PDB file of C-alpha atoms and ligand atoms in Angstrom:
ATOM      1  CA  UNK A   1     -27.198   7.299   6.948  1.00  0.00           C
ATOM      2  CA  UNK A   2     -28.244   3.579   7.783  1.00  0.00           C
ATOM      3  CA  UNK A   3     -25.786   2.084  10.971  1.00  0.00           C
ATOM      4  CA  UNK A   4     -24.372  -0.461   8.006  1.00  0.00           C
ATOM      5  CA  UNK A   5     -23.446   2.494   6.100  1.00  0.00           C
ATOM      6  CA  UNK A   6     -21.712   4.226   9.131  1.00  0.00           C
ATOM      7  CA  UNK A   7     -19.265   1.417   9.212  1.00  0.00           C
ATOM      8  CA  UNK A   8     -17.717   2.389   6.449  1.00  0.00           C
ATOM      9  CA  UNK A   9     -16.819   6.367   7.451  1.00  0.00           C
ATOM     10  CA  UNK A  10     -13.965   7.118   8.417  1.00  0.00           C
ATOM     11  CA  UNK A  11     -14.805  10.429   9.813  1.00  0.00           C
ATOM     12  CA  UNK A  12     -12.093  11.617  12.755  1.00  0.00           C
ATOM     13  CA  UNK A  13      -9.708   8.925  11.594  1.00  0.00           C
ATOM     14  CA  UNK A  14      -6.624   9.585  10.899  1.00  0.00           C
ATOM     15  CA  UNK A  15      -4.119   7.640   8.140  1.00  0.00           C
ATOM     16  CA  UNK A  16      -1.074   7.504   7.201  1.00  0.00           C
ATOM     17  CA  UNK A  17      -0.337   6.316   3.580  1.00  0.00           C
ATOM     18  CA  UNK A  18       3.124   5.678   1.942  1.00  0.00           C
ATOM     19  CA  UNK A  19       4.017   6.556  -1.348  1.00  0.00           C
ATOM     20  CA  UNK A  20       1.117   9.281  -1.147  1.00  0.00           C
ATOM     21  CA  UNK A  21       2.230  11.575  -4.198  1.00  0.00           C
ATOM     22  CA  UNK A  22       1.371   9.241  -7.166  1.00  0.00           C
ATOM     23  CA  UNK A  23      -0.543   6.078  -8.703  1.00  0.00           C
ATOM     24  CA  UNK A  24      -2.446   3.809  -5.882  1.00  0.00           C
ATOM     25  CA  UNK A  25      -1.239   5.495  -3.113  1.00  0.00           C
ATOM     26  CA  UNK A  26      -2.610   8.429  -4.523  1.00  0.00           C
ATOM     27  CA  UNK A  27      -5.884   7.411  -5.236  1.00  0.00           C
ATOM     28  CA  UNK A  28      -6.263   5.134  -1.942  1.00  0.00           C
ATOM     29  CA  UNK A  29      -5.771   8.570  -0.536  1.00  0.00           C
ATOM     30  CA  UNK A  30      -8.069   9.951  -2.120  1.00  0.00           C
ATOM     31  CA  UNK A  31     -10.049   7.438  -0.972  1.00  0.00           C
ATOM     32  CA  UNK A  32      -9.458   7.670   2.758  1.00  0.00           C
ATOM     33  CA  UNK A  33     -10.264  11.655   2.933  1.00  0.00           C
ATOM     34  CA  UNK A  34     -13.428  11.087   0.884  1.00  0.00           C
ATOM     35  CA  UNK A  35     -14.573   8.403   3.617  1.00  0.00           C
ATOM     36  CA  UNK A  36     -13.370  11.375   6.171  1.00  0.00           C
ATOM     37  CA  UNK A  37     -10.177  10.638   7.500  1.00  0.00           C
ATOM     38  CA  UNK A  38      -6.961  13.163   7.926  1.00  0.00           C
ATOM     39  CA  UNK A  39      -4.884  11.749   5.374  1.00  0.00           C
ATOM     40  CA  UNK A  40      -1.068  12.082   6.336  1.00  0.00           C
ATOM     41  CA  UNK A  41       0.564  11.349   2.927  1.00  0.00           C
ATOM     42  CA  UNK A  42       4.133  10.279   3.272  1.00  0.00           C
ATOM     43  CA  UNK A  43       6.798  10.756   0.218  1.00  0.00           C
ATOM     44  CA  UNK A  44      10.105  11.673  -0.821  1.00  0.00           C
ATOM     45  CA  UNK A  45       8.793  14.491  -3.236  1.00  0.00           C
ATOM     46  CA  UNK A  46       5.757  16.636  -3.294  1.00  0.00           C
ATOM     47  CA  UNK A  47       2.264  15.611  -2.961  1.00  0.00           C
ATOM     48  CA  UNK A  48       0.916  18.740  -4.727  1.00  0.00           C
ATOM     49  CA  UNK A  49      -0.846  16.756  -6.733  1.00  0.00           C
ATOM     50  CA  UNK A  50      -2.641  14.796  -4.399  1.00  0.00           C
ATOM     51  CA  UNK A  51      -3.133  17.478  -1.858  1.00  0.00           C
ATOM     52  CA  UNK A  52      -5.329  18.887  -4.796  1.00  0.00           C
ATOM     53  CA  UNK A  53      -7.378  16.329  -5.507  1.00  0.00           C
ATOM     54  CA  UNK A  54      -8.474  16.080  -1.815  1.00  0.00           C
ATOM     55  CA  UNK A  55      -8.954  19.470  -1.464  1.00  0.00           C
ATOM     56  CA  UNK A  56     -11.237  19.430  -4.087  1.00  0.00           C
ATOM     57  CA  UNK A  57     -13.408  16.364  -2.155  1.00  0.00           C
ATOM     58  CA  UNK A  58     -13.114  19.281   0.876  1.00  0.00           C
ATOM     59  CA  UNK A  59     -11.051  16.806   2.554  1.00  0.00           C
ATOM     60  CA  UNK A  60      -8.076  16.759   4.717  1.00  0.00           C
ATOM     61  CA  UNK A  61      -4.325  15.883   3.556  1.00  0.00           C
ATOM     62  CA  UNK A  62      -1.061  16.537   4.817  1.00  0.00           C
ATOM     63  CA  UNK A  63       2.336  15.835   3.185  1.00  0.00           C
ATOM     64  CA  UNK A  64       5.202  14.220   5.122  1.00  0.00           C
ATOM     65  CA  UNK A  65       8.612  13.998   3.382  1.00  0.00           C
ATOM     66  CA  UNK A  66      10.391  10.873   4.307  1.00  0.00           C
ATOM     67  CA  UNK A  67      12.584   8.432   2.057  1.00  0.00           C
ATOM     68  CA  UNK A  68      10.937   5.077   2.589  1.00  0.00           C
ATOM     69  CA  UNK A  69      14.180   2.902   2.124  1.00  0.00           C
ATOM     70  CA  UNK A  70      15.943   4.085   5.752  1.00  0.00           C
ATOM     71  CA  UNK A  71      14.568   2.745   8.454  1.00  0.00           C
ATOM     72  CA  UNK A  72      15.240   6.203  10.494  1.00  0.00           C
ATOM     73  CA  UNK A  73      12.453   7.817   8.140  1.00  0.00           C
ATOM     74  CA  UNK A  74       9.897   5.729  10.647  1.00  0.00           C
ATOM     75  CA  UNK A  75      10.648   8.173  13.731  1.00  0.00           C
ATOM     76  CA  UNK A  76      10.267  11.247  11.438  1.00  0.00           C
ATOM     77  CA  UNK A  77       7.484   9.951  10.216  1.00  0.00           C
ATOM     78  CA  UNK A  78       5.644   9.767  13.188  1.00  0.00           C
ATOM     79  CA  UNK A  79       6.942  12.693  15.408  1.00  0.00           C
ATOM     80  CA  UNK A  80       5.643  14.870  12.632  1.00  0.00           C
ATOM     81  CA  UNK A  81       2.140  13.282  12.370  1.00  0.00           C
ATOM     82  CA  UNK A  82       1.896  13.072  15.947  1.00  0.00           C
ATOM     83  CA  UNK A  83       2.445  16.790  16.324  1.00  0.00           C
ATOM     84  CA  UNK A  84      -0.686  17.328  14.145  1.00  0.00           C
ATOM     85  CA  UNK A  85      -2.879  14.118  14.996  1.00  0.00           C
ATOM     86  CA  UNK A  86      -3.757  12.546  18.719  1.00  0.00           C
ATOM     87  CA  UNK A  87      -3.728   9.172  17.297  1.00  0.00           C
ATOM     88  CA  UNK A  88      -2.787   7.078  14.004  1.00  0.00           C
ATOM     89  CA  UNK A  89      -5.917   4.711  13.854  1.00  0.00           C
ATOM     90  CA  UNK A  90      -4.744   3.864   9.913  1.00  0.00           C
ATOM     91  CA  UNK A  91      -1.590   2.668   8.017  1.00  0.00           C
ATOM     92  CA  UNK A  92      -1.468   1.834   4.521  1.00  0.00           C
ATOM     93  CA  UNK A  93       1.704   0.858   3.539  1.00  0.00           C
ATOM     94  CA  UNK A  94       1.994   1.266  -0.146  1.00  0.00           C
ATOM     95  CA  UNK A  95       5.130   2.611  -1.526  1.00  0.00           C
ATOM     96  CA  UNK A  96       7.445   0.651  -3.347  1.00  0.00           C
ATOM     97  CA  UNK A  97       9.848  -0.126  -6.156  1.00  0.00           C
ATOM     98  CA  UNK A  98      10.062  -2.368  -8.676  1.00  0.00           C
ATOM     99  CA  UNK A  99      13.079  -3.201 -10.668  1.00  0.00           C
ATOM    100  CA  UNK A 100      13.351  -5.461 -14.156  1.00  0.00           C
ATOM    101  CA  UNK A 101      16.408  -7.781 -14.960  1.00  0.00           C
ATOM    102  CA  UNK A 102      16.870 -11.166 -16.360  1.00  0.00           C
ATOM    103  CA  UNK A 103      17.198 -13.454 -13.123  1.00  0.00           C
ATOM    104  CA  UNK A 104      20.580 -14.344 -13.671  1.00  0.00           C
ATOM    105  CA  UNK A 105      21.763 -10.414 -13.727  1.00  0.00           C
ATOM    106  CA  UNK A 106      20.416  -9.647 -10.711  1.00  0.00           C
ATOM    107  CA  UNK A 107      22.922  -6.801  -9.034  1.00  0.00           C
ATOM    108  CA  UNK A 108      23.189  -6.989  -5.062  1.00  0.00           C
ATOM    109  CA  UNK A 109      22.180  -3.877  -4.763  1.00  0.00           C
ATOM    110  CA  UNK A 110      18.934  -4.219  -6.737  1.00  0.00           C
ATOM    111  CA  UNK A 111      17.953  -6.879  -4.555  1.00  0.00           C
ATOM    112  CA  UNK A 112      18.507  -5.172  -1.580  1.00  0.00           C
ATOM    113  CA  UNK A 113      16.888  -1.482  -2.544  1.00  0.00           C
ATOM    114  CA  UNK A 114      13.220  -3.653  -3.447  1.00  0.00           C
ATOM    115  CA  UNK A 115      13.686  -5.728  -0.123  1.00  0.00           C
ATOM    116  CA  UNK A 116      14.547  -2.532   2.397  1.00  0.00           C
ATOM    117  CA  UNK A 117      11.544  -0.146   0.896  1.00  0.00           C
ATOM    118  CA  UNK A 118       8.832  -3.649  -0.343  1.00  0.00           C
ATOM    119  CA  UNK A 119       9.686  -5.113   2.866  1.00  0.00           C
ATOM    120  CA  UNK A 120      11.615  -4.167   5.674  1.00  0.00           C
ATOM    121  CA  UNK A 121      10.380  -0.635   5.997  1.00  0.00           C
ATOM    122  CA  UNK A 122       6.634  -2.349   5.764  1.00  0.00           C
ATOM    123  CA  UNK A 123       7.740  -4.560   8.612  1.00  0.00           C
ATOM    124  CA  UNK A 124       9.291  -2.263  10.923  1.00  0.00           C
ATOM    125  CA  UNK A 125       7.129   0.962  10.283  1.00  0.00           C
ATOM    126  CA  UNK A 126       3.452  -1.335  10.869  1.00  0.00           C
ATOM    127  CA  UNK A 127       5.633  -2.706  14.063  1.00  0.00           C
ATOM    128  CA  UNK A 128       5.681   0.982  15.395  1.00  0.00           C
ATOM    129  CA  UNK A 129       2.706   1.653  14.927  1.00  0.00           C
ATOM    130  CA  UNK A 130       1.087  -1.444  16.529  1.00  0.00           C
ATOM    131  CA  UNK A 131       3.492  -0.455  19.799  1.00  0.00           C
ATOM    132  CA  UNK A 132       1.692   2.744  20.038  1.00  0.00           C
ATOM    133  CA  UNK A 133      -1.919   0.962  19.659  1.00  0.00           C
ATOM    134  CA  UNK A 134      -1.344  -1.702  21.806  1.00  0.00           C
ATOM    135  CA  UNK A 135      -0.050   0.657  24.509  1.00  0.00           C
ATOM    136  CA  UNK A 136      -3.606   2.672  24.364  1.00  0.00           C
ATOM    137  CA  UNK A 137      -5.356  -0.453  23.632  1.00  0.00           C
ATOM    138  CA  UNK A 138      -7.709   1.091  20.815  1.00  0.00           C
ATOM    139  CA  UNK A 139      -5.907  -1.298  17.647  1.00  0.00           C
ATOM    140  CA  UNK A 140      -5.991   0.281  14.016  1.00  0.00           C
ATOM    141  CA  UNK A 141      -6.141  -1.143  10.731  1.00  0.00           C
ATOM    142  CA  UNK A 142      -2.941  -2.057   8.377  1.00  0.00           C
ATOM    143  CA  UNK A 143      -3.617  -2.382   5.047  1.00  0.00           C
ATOM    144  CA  UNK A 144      -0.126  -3.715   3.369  1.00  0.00           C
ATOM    145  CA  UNK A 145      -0.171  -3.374  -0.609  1.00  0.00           C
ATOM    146  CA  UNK A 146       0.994  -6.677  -2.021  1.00  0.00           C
ATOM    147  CA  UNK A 147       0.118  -7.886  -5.824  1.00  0.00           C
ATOM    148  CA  UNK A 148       0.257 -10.511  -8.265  1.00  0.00           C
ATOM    149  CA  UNK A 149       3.374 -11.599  -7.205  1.00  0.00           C
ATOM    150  CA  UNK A 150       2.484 -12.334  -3.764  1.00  0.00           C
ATOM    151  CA  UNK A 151       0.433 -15.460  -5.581  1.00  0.00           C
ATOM    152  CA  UNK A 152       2.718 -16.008  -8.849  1.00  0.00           C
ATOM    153  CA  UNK A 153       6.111 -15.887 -10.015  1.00  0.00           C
ATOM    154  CA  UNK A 154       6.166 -13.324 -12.168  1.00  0.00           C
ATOM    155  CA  UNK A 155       8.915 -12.242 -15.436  1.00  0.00           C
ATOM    156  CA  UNK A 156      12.379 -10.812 -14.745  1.00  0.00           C
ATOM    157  CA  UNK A 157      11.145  -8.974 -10.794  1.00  0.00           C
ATOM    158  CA  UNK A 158      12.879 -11.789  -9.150  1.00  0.00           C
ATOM    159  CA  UNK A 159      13.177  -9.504  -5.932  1.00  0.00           C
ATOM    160  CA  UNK A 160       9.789  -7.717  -6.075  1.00  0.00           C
ATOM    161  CA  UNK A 161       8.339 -11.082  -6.096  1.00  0.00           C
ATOM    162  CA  UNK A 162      10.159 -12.480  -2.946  1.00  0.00           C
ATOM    163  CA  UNK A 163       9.074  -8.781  -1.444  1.00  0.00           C
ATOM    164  CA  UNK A 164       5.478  -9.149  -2.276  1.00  0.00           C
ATOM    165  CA  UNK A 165       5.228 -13.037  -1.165  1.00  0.00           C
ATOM    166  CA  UNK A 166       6.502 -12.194   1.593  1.00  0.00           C
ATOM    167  CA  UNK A 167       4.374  -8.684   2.481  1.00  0.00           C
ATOM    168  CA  UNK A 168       1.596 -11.121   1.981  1.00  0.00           C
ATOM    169  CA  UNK A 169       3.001 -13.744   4.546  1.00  0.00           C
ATOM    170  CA  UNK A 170       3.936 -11.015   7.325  1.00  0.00           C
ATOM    171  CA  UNK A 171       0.144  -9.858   6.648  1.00  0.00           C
ATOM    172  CA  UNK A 172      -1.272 -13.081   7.923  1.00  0.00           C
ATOM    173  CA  UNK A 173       1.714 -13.679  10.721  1.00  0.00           C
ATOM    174  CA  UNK A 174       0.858 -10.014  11.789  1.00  0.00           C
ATOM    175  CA  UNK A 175      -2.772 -10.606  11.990  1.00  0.00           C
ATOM    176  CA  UNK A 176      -2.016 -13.941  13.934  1.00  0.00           C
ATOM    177  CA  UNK A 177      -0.430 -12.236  16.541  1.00  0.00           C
ATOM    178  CA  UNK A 178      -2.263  -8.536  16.374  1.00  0.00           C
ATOM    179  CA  UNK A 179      -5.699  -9.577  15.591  1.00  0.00           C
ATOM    180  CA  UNK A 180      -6.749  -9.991  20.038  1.00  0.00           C
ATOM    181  CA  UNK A 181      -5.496  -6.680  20.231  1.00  0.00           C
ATOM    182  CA  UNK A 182      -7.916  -5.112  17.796  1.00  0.00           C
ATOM    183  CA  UNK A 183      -5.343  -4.514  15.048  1.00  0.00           C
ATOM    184  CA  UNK A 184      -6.559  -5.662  11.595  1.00  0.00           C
ATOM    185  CA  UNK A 185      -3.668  -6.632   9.632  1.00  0.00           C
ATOM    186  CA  UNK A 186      -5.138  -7.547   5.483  1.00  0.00           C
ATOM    187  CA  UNK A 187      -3.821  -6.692   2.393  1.00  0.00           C
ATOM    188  CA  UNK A 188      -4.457  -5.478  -1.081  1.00  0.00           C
ATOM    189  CA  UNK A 189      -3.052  -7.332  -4.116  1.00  0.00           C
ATOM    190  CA  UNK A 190      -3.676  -4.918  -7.294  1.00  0.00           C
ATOM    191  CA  UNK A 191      -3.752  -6.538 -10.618  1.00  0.00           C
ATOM    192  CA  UNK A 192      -2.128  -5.185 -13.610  1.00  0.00           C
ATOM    193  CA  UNK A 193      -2.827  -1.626 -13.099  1.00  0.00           C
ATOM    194  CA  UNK A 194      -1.512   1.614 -14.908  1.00  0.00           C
ATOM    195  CA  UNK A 195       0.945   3.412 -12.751  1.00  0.00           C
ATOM    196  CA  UNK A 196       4.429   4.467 -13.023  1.00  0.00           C
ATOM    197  CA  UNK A 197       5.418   0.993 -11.601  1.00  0.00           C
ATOM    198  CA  UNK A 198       3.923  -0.829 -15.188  1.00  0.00           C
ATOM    199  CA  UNK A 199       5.145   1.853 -17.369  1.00  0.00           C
ATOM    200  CA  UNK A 200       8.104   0.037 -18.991  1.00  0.00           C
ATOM    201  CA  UNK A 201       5.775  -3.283 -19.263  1.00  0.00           C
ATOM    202  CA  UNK A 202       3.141  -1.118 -21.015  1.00  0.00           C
ATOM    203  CA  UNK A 203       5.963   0.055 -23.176  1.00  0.00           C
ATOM    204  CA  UNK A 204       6.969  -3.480 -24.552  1.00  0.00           C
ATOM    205  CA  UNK A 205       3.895  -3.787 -27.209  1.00  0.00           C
ATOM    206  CA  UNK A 206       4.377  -7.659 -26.557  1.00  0.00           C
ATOM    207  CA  UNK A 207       4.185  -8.328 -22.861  1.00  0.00           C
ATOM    208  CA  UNK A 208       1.491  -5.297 -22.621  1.00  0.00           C
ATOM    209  CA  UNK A 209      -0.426  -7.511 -25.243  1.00  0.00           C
ATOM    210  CA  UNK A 210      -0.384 -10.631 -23.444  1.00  0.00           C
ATOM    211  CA  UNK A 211      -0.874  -8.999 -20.102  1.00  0.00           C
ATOM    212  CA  UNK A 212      -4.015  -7.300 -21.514  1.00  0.00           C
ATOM    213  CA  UNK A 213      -5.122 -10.801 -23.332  1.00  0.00           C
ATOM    214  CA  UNK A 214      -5.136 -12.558 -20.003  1.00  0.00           C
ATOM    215  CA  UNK A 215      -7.089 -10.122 -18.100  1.00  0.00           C
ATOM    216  CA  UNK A 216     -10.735 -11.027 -17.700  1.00  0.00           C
ATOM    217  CA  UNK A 217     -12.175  -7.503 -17.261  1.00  0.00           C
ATOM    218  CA  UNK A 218     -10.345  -6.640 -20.641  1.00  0.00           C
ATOM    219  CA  UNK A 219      -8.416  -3.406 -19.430  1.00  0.00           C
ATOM    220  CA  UNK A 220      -5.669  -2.722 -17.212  1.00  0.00           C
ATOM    221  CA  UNK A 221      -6.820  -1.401 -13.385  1.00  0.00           C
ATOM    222  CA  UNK A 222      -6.592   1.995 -12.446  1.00  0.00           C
ATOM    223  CA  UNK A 223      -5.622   3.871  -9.144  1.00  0.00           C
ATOM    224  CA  UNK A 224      -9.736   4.482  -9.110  1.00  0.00           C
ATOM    225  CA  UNK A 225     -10.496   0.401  -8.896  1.00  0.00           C
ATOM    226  CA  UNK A 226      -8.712  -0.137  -5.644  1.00  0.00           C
ATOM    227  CA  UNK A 227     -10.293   2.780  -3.789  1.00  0.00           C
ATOM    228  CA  UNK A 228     -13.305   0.552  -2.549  1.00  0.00           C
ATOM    229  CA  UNK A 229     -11.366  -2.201  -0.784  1.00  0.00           C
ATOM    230  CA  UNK A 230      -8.847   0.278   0.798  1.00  0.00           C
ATOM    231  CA  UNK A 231     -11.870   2.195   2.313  1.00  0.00           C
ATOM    232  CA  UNK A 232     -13.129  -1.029   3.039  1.00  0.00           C
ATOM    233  CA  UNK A 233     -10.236  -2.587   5.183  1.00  0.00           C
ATOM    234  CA  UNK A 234      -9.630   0.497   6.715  1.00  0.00           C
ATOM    235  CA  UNK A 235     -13.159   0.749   8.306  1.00  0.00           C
ATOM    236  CA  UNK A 236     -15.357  -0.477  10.919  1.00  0.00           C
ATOM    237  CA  UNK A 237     -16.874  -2.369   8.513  1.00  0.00           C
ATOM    238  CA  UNK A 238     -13.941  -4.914   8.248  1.00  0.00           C
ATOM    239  CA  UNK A 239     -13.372  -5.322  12.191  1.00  0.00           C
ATOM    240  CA  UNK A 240     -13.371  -9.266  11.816  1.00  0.00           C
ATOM    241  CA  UNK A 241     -11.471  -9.628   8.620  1.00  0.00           C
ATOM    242  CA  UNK A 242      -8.069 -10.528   9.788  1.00  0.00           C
ATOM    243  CA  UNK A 243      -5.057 -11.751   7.381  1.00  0.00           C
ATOM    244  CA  UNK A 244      -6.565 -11.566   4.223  1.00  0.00           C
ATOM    245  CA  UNK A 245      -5.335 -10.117   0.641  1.00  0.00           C
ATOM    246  CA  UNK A 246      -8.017  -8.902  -1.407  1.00  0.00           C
ATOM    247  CA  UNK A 247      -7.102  -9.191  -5.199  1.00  0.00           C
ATOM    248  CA  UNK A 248      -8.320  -5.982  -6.921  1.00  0.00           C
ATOM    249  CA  UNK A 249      -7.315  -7.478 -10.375  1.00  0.00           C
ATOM    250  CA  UNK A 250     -10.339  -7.685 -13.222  1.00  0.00           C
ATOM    251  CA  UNK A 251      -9.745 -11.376 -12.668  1.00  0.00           C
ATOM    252  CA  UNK A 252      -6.663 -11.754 -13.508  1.00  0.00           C
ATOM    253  CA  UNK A 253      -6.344 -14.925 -10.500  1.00  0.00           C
ATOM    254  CA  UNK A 254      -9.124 -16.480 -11.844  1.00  0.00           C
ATOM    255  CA  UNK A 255      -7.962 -17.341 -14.937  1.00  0.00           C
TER     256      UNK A 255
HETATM  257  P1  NAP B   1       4.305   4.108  -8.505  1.00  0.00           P
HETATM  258  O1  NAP B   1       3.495   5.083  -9.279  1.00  0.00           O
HETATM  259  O2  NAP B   1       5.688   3.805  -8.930  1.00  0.00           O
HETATM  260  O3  NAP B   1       4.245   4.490  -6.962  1.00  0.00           O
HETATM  261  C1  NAP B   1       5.151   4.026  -6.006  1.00  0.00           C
HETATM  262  C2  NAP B   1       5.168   4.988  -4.850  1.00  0.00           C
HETATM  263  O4  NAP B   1       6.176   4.620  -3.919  1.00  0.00           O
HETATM  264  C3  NAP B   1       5.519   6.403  -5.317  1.00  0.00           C
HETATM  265  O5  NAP B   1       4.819   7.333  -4.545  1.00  0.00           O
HETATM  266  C4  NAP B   1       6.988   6.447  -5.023  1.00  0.00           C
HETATM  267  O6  NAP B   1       7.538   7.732  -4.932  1.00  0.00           O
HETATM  268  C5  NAP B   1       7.012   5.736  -3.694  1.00  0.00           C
HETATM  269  N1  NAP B   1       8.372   5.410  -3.319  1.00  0.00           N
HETATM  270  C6  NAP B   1       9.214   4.546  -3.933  1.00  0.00           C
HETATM  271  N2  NAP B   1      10.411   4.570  -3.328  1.00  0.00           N
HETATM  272  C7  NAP B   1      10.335   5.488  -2.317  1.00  0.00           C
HETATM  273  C8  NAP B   1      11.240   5.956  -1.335  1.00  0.00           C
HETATM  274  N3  NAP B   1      12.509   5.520  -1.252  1.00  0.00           N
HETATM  275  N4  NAP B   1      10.799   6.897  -0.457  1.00  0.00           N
HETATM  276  C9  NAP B   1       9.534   7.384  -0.527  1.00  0.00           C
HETATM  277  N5  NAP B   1       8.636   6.963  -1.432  1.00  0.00           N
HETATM  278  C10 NAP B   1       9.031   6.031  -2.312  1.00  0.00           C
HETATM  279  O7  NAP B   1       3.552   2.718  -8.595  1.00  0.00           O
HETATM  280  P2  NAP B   1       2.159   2.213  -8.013  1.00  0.00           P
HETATM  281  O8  NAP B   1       1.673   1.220  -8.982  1.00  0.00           O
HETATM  282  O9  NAP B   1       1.298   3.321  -7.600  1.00  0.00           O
HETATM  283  O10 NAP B   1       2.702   1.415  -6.750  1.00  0.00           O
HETATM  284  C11 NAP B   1       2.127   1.510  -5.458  1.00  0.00           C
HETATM  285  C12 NAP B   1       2.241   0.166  -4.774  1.00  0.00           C
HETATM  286  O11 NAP B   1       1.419  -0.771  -5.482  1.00  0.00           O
HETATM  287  C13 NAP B   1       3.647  -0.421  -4.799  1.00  0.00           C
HETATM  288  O12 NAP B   1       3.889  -1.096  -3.580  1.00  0.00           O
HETATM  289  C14 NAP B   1       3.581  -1.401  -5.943  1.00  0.00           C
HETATM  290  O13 NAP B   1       4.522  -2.413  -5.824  1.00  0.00           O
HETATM  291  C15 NAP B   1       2.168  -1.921  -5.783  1.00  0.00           C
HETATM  292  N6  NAP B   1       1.589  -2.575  -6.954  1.00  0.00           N
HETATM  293  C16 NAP B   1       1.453  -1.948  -8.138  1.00  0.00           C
HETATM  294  C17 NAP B   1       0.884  -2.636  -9.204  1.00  0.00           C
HETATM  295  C18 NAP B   1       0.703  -2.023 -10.558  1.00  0.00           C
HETATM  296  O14 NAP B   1       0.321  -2.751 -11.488  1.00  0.00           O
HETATM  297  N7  NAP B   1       0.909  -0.747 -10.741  1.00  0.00           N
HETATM  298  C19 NAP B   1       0.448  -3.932  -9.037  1.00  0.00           C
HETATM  299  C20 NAP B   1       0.591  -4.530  -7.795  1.00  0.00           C
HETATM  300  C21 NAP B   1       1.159  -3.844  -6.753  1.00  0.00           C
HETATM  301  P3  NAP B   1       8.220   8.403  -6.251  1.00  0.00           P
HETATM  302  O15 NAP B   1       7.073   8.842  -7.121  1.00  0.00           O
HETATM  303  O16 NAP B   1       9.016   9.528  -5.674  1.00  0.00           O
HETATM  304  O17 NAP B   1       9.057   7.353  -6.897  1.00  0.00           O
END
């Protein structure tokens, strides 16, 4: 393989990647073992699934069971992937929740359940992990999953989209601060894609027309379409991109 080409392995990386057992976070970790890494898949059920599909690739994967909206899931996270990995060099923090209501509805507790898992567990687990690079001075990559909504307002996700405009912001203000220590802070803002989290959109024959009617590329994304970029920012080959949010999203921001 050309050097170019060897920026892009990530052969004796390892990664950890929320939200492993379904939809993007599935196939980014796909993604990551196919590129080489040890892919440390974190949910709150099994990962069967995905363990599969990188088996098949002859890649590595293991499952660690953590509920992403306690902030105490970040030390279990890590002791158990440090018992089985000298170093995290990769965090993609992807899981998340989305929840629909008229604005005005809005229950407290909605609100806060999409802030602690969207946000403050992205926060505070990518701030633990930076402590342990910046201590060995080697940096890593974060790759935060924002969206749509970290550009737009969005319908009736009032708190997703304060979540994902703000993952977005802490992506640049992390990279501000991180970037001198060789930490690459970017993000990935899927478009419309189908997953569990647009199920109920897909549903309504209405919205999933006009979604679909606005989408340049003509189709809704898949967990597939994202796989590039994640392999991407978590490489070599994106050492000085710092702060950014690709949009993986058939044009949808274009329009
Ligand atoms: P998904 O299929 O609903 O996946 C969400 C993932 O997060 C699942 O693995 C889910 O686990 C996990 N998760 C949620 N709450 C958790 C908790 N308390 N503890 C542990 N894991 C938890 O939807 P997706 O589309 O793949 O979403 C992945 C990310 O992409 C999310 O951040 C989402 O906001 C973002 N995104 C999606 C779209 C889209 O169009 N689909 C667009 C832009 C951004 P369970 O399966 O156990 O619930």
């Amino acid at each position: 393989m050309n050097s170019i080409m060897n920026k892009f392995s990530l052969e004796g990386k390892s990664a950890i990647v929320t939200g492993a057992n379904t939809g993007l976070g599935q196939g980014i970790s796909v993604a990551l073992a196919a590129a080489g890494a040890h892919v440390f898949g974190v949910a709150r059920r099994s990962c069967e699934e995905t363990a599969q599909k990188v088996e098949a690739l002859d890649g590595k994967f293991t499952e660690v069971m953590a509920d992403m909206s306690k902030l105490e899931s970040i030390e279990t996270i890590l002791t158990e992937v440090k018992k089985q990995t000298q170093r995290i060099d990769i965090l993609v923090n992807n899981a998340g929740i989305i929840k629909r209501c008229d604005a005005i509805d809005v229950p407290v507790e909605d609100w806060d359940s999409v802030i602690d898992i969207n946000l403050r567990m992205v926060y505070f687990l990518s701030q633990a992990v930076a402590k342990d690079w910046m201590a060995d001075g080697k940096g890593g990559k974060i790759i935060n999953i924002c969206s749509m909504l970290s550009f737009q307002g969005g319908i009736r996700v009032p708190a997703y989209t304060a979540s994902k405009s703000a993952v977005m912001g802490i992506t640049r203000a992390l990279a501000n601060e991180w970037a001198k220590h060789g930490i690459n802070v970017n993000g990935i803002a899927p478009g419309y894609m189908a997953t569990n989290n647009t199920a109920q959109l897909r549903q309504d024959a209405e919205r999933s027309e006009d979604i679909l009617a606005r989408i340049p590329a003509a189709r809704w994304g898949t967990p597939e379409d994202v796989q590039g970029a994640a392999i991407f920012l978590a490489s070599a080959a994106a050492d000085y991109v710092n702060g950014y949010t690709v949009a993986v999203d058939g044009g949808w921001l274009a329009r």
